[in-house]
Tab-separated table of C-alpha atoms in Angstrom:
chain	number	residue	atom	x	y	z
F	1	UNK	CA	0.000	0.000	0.000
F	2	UNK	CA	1.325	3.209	-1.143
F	3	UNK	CA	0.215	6.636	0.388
F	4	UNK	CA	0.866	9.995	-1.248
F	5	UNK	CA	1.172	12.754	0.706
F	6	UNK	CA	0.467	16.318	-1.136
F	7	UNK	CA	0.987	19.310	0.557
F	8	UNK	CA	-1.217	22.380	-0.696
F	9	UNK	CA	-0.341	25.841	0.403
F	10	UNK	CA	2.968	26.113	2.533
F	11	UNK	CA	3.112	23.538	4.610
F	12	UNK	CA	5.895	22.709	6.463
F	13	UNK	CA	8.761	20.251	6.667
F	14	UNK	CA	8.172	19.185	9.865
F	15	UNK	CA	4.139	18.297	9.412
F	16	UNK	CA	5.321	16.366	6.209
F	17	UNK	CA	7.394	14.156	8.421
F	18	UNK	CA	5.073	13.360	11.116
F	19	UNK	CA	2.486	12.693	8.931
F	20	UNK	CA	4.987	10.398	6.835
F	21	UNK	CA	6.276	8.814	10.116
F	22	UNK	CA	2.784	8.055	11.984
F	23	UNK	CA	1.265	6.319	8.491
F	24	UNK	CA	4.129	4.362	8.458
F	25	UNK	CA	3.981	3.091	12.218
F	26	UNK	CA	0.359	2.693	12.234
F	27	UNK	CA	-0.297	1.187	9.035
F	28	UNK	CA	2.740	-0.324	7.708
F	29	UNK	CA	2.657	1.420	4.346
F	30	UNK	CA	4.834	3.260	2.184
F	31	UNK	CA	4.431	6.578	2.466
F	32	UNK	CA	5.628	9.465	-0.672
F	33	UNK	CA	5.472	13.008	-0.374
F	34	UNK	CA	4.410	14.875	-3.681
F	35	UNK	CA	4.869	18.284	-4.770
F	36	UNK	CA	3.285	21.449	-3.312
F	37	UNK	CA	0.043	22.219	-5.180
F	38	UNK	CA	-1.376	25.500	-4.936
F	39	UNK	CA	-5.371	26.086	-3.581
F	40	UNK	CA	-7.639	24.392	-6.106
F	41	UNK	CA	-10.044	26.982	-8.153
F	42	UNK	CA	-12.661	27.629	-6.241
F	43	UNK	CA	-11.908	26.434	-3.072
F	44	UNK	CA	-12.728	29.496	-1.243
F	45	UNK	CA	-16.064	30.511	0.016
F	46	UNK	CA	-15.527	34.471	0.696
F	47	UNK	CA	-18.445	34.388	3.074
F	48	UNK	CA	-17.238	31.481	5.386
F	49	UNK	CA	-13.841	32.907	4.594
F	50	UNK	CA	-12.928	29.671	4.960
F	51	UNK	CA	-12.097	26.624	2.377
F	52	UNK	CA	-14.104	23.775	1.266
F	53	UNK	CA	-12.216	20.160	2.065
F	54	UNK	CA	-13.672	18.533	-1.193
F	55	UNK	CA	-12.233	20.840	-3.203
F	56	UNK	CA	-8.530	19.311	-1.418
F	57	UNK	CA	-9.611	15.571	-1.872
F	58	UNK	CA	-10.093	16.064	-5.584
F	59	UNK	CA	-7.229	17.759	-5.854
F	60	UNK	CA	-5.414	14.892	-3.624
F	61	UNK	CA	-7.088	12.644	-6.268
F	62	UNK	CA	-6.154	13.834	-9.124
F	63	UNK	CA	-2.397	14.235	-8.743
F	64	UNK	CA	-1.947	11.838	-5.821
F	65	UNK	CA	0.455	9.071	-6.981
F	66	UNK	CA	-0.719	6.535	-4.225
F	67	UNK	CA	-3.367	3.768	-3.645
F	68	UNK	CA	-4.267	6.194	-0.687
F	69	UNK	CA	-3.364	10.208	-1.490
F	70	UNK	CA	-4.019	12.425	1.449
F	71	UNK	CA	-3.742	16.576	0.924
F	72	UNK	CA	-2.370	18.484	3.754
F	73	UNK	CA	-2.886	22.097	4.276
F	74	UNK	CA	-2.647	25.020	6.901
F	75	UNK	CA	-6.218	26.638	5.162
F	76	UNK	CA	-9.317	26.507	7.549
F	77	UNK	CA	-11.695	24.113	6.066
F	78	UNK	CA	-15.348	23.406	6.138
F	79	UNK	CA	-17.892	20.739	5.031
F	80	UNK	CA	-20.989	21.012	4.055
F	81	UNK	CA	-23.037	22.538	7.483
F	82	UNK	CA	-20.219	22.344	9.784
F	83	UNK	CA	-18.141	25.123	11.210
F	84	UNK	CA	-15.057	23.661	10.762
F	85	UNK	CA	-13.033	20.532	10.036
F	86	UNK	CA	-9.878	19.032	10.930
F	87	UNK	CA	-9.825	16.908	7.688
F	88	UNK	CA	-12.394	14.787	5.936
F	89	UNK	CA	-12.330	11.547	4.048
F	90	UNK	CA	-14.619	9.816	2.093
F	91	UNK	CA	-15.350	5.575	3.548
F	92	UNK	CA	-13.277	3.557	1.025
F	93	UNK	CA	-11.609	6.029	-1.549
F	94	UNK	CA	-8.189	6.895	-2.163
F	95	UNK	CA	-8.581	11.057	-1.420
F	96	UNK	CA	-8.981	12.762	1.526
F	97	UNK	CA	-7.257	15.917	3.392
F	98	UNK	CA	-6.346	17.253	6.920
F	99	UNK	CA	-5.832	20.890	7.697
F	100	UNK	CA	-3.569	21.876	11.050
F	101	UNK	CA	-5.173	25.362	10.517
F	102	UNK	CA	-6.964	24.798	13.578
F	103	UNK	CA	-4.862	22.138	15.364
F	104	UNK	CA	-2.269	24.310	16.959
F	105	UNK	CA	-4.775	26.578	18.451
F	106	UNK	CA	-4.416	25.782	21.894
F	107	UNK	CA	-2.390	23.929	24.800
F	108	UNK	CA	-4.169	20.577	25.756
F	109	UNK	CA	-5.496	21.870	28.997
F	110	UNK	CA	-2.806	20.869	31.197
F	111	UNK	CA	-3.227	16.957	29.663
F	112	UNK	CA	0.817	16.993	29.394
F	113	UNK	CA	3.496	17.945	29.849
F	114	UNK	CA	4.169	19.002	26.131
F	115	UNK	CA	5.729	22.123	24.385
F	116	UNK	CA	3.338	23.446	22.172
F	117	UNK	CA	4.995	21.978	18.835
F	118	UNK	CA	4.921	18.527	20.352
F	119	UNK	CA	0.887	19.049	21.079
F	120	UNK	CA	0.839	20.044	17.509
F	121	UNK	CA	2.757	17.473	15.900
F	122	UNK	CA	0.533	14.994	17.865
F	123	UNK	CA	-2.810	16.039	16.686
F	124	UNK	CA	-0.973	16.247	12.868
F	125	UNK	CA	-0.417	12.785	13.134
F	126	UNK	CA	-3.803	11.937	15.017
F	127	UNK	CA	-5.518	13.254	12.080
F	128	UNK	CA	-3.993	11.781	9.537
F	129	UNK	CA	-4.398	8.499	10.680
F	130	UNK	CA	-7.940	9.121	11.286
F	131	UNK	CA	-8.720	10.181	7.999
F	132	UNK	CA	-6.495	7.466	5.853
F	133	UNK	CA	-8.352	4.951	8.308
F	134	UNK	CA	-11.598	6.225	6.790
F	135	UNK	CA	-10.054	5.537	3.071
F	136	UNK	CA	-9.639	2.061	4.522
F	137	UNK	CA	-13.200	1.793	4.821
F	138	UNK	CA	-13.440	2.578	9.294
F	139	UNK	CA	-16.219	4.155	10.638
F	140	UNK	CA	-16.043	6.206	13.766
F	141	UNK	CA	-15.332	4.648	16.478
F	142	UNK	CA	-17.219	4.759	19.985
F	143	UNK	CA	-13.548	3.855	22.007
F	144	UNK	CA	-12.344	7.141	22.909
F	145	UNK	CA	-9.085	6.242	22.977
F	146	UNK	CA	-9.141	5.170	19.260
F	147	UNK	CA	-7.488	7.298	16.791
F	148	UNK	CA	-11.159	6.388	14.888
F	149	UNK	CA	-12.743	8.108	17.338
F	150	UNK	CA	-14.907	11.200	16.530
F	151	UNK	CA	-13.295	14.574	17.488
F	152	UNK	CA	-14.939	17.548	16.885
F	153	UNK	CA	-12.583	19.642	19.144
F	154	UNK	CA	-8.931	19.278	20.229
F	155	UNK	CA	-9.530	18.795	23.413
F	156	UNK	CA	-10.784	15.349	22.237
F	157	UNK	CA	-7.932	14.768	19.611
F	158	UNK	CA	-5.831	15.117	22.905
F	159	UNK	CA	-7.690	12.403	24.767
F	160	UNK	CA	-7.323	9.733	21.975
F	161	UNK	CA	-4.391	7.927	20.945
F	162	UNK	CA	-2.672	7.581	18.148
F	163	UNK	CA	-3.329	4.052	17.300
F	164	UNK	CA	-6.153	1.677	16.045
F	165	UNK	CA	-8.095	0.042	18.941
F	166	UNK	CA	-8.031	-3.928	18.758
F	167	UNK	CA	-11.841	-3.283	16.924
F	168	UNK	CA	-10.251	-1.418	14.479
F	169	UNK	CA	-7.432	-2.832	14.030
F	170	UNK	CA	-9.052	-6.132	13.283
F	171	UNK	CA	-11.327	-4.244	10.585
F	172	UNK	CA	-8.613	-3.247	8.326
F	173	UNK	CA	-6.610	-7.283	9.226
């Protein structure tokens, strides 16, 4: 299994390497990192001043050179209804996209002991897991310790690991 990761918009050395490095340790895959792609046309909604994530997968899609192609970008996404998202995926296909826009927003609450780029770089990887493990076909997961697990905030990115619970794991065999 080959994963393509393709940055969009500056993203930075260090978020390409923990994304690379968590794919590989959870899902035993080789991972590739693409060239930067500038914002897809018509990506941005002026009113939500914000960016819409499908946009990103079809982009990821398109020039993605992987079974699995993931876009990463700092832009604040949306979907559909919904404020925000940290990334989105669609169950079984080979695009989806995370944004850290809104990932290194805050401290943890005290969770850690962590610098702030180490609670960053955590919830970078989180995510990306999460959303390749939808491309795998996963659902969300109840476990809250599962990276599966829903997380509309980062508070709850915090809580969760990085891993697939035994559920999971057993899903994707």
């Amino acid at each position: 299994m080959l994963v393509d990761i393709v940055p969009v918009g500056n993203v930075p050395a260090t978020v390409k390497r923990e994304a690379s490095s968590a794919l590989r340790s959870v899902y035993d895959c080789d991972v590739t990192i693409n060239d930067a792609q500038s914002v897809p046309n018509g990506a941005y909604d002026s009113s939500r001043n914000q960016y819409s994530a499908e946009t990103f997968i079809q982009l990821a899609e398109r020039v993605g050179r992987g079974d699995k192609n993931i876009a990463i970008t700092p832009h604040d996404l949306f979907y559909r209804r919904r404020n925000y998202v940290f990334g989105l995926a669609y169950l079984d296909g080979s695009g989806s996209v995370v944004s850290t826009y809104r990932l290194q927003t805050s401290s943890d609450g005290g969770f850690s002991n962590k610098s702030a780029s180490e609670i960053f770089e955590d919830r970078v990887r989180k995510e990306i897991v999460h959303e390749i493990g939808h491309t795998y076909g996963l659902e969300h997961c109840d476990n809250n310790r599962c990276v599966m697990n829903f997380s509309p905030t980062v508070r709850e990115v915090d809580i969760k690991e990085e891993n697939l619970c035994g559920s999971c794991q057993r899903l994707i065999g």
